Short mmCIF file of C-alpha atoms in Angstrom, two decimals:
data_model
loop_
_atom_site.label_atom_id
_atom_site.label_comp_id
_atom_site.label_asym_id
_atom_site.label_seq_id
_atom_site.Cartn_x
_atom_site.Cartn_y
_atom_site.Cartn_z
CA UNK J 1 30.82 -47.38 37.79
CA UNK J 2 28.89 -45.35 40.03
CA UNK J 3 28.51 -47.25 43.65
CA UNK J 4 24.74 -48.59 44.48
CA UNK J 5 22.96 -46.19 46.90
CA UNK J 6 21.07 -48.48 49.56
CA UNK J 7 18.72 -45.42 50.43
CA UNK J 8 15.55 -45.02 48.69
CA UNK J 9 16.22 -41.80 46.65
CA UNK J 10 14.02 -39.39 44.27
CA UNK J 11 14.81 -36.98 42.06
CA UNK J 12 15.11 -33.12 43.25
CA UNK J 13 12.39 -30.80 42.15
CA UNK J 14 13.84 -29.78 38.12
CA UNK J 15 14.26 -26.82 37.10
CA UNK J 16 11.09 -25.61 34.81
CA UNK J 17 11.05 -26.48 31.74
CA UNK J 18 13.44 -29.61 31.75
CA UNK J 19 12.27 -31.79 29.08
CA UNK J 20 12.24 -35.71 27.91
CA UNK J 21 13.53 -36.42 25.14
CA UNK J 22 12.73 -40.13 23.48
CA UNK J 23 14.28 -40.98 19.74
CA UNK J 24 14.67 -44.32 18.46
CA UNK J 25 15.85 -46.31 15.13
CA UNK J 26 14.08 -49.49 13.68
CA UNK J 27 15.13 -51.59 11.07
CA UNK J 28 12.14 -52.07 8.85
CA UNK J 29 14.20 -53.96 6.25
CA UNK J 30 17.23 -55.68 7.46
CA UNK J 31 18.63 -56.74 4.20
CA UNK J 32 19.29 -53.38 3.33
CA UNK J 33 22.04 -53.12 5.91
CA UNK J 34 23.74 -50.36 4.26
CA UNK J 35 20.85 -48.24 5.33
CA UNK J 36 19.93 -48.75 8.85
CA UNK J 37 23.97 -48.69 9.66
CA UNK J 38 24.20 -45.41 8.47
CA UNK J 39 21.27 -44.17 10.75
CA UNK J 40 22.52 -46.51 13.19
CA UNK J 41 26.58 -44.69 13.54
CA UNK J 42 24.77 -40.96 13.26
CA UNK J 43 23.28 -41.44 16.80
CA UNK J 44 26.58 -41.82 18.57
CA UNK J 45 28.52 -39.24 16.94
CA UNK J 46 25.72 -36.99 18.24
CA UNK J 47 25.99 -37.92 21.59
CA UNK J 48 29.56 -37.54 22.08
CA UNK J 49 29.03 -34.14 20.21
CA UNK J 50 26.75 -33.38 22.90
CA UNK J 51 28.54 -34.89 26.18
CA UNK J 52 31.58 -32.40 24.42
CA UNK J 53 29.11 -29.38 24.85
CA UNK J 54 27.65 -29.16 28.09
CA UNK J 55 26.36 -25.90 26.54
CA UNK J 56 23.67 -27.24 24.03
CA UNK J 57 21.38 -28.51 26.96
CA UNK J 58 21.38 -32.34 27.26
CA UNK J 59 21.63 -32.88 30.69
CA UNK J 60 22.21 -36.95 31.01
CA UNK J 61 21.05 -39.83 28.48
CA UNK J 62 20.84 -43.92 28.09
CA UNK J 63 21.12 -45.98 25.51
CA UNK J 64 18.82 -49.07 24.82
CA UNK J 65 18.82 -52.03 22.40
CA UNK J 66 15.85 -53.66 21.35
CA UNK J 67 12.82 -54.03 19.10
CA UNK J 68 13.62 -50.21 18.20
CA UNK J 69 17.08 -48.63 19.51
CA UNK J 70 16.15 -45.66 21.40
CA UNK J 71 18.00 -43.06 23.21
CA UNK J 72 16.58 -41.68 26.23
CA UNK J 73 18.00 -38.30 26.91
CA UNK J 74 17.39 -35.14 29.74
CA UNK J 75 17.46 -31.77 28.31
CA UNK J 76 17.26 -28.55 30.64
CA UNK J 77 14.44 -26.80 28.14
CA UNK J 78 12.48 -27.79 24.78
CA UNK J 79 14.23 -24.70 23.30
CA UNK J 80 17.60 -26.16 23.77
CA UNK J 81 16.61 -29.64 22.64
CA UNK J 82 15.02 -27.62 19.30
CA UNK J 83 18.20 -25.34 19.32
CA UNK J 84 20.70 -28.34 18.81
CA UNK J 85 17.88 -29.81 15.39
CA UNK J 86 18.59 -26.95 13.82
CA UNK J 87 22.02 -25.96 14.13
CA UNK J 88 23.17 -26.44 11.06
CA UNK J 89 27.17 -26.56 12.45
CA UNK J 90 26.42 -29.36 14.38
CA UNK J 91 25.87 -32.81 13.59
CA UNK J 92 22.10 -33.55 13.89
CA UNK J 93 20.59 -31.23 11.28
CA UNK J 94 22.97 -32.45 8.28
CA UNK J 95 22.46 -35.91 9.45
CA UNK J 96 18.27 -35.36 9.42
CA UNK J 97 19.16 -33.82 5.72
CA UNK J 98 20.66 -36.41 4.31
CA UNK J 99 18.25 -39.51 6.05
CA UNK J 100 15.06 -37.09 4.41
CA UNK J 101 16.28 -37.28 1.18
CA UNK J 102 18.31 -40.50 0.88
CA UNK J 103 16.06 -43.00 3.58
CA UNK J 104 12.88 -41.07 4.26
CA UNK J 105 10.67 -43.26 2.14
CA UNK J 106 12.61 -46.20 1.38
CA UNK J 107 10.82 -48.53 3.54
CA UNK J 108 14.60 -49.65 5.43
CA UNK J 109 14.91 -47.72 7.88
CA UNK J 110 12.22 -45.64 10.33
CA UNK J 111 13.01 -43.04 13.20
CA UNK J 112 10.59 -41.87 16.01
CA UNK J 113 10.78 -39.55 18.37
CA UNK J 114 8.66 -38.03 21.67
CA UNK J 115 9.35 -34.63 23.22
CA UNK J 116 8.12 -34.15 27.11
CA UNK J 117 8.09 -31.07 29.17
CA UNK J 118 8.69 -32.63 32.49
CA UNK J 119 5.97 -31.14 34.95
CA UNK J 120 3.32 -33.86 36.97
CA UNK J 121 6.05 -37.02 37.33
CA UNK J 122 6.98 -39.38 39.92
CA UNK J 123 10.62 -41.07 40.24
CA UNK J 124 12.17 -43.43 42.74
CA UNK J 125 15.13 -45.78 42.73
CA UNK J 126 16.33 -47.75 45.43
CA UNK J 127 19.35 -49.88 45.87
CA UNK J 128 20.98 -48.29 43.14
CA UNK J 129 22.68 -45.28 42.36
CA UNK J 130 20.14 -42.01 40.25
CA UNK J 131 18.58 -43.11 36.99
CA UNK J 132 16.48 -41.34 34.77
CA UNK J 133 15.61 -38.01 35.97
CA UNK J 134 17.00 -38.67 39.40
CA UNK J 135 20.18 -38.78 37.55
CA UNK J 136 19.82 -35.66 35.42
CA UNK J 137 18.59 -33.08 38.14
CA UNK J 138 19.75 -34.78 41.35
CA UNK J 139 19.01 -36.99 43.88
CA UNK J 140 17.19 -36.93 47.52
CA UNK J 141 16.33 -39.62 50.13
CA UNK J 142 12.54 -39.78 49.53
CA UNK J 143 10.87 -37.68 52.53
CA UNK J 144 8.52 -38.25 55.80
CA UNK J 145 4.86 -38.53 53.95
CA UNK J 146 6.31 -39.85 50.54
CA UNK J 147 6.21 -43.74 50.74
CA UNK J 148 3.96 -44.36 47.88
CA UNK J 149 3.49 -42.89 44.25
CA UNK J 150 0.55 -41.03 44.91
CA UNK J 151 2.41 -39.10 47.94
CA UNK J 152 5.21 -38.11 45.59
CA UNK J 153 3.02 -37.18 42.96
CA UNK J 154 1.55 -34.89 45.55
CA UNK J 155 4.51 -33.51 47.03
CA UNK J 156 5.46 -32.41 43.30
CA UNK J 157 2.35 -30.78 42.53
CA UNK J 158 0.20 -32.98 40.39
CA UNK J 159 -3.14 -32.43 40.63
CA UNK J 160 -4.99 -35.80 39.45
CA UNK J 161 -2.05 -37.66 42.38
CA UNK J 162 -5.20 -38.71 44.13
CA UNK J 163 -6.18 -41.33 41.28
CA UNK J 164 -2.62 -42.83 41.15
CA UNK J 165 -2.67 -46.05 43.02
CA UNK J 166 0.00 -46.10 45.63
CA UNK J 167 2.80 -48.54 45.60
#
């Protein structure tokens, strides 16, 4: 386990173009277990497919359990994250085949996703090591000026920062 950080860190400026990634499972019939399993055991096949090859473009993800499973996931561009859909040697794009015609309207299982070009953002994390973005791109002790949201929002370029409320 990485060891806590007792600085107050941010993430580094990311590259352009590094993109959010959000997917996520939910039962919608949980008798049908058959269904959502098989959805369920695609997801981490993928993953290690993609820790295996650094190459594709995920940069870091988490996992979380809860009213939907969901996978949050760092990508370095969009075009990597729609490279990796539709290569049809790896495992996502025969997987998406098969749920479309075997799950896609059978009212068991449902999948959602969100796609984000990271650009006007804000991260912090204290007393603990990176997470999130921090953790993808990189880490640095939050700066002289940047004690609040709205000051980090400013220091990376967003132009509404002045209507965030600090904290």
């Amino acid at each position: 386990m990485t060891k806590p950080d007792s600085r107050r860190i941010t993430n580094v400026p990311p590259p352009a173009g590094t993109t959010l990634f959000l997917i996520g499972m939910r039962v919608t019939h949980p008798l049908r277990i058959w269904a959502w399993l098989s959805v369920l055991v695609a997801m981490p096949r993928m993953l290690v497919h993609l820790r295996r090859h650094a190459e594709a473009g995920m940069l870091s993800y988490r996992l979380y359990l809860g009213a939907s499973l969901m996978v949050v996931s760092y990508w370095r561009s969009p075009e990597d994250l729609r490279r990796f859909a539709a290569d049809g040697d790896g495992p996502h794009l025969p997987a998406w085949r098969w749920f479309n015609r075997r799950l896609a309207d059978t009212g068991s299982v449902g999948i959602w996703h969100e796609t984000y070009v990271v650009g006007e953002h804000e991260t912090i994390s204290s007393g603990m090591p990176p997470w999130g973005l921090a953790e993808a791109v990189g880490a640095q002790p939050i700066g002289v000026g940047q004690a609040t949201a709205a000051a980090r929002l400013a220091h990376n370029g967003c132009p509404v920062a002045h209507t965030v409320e600090s904290h």
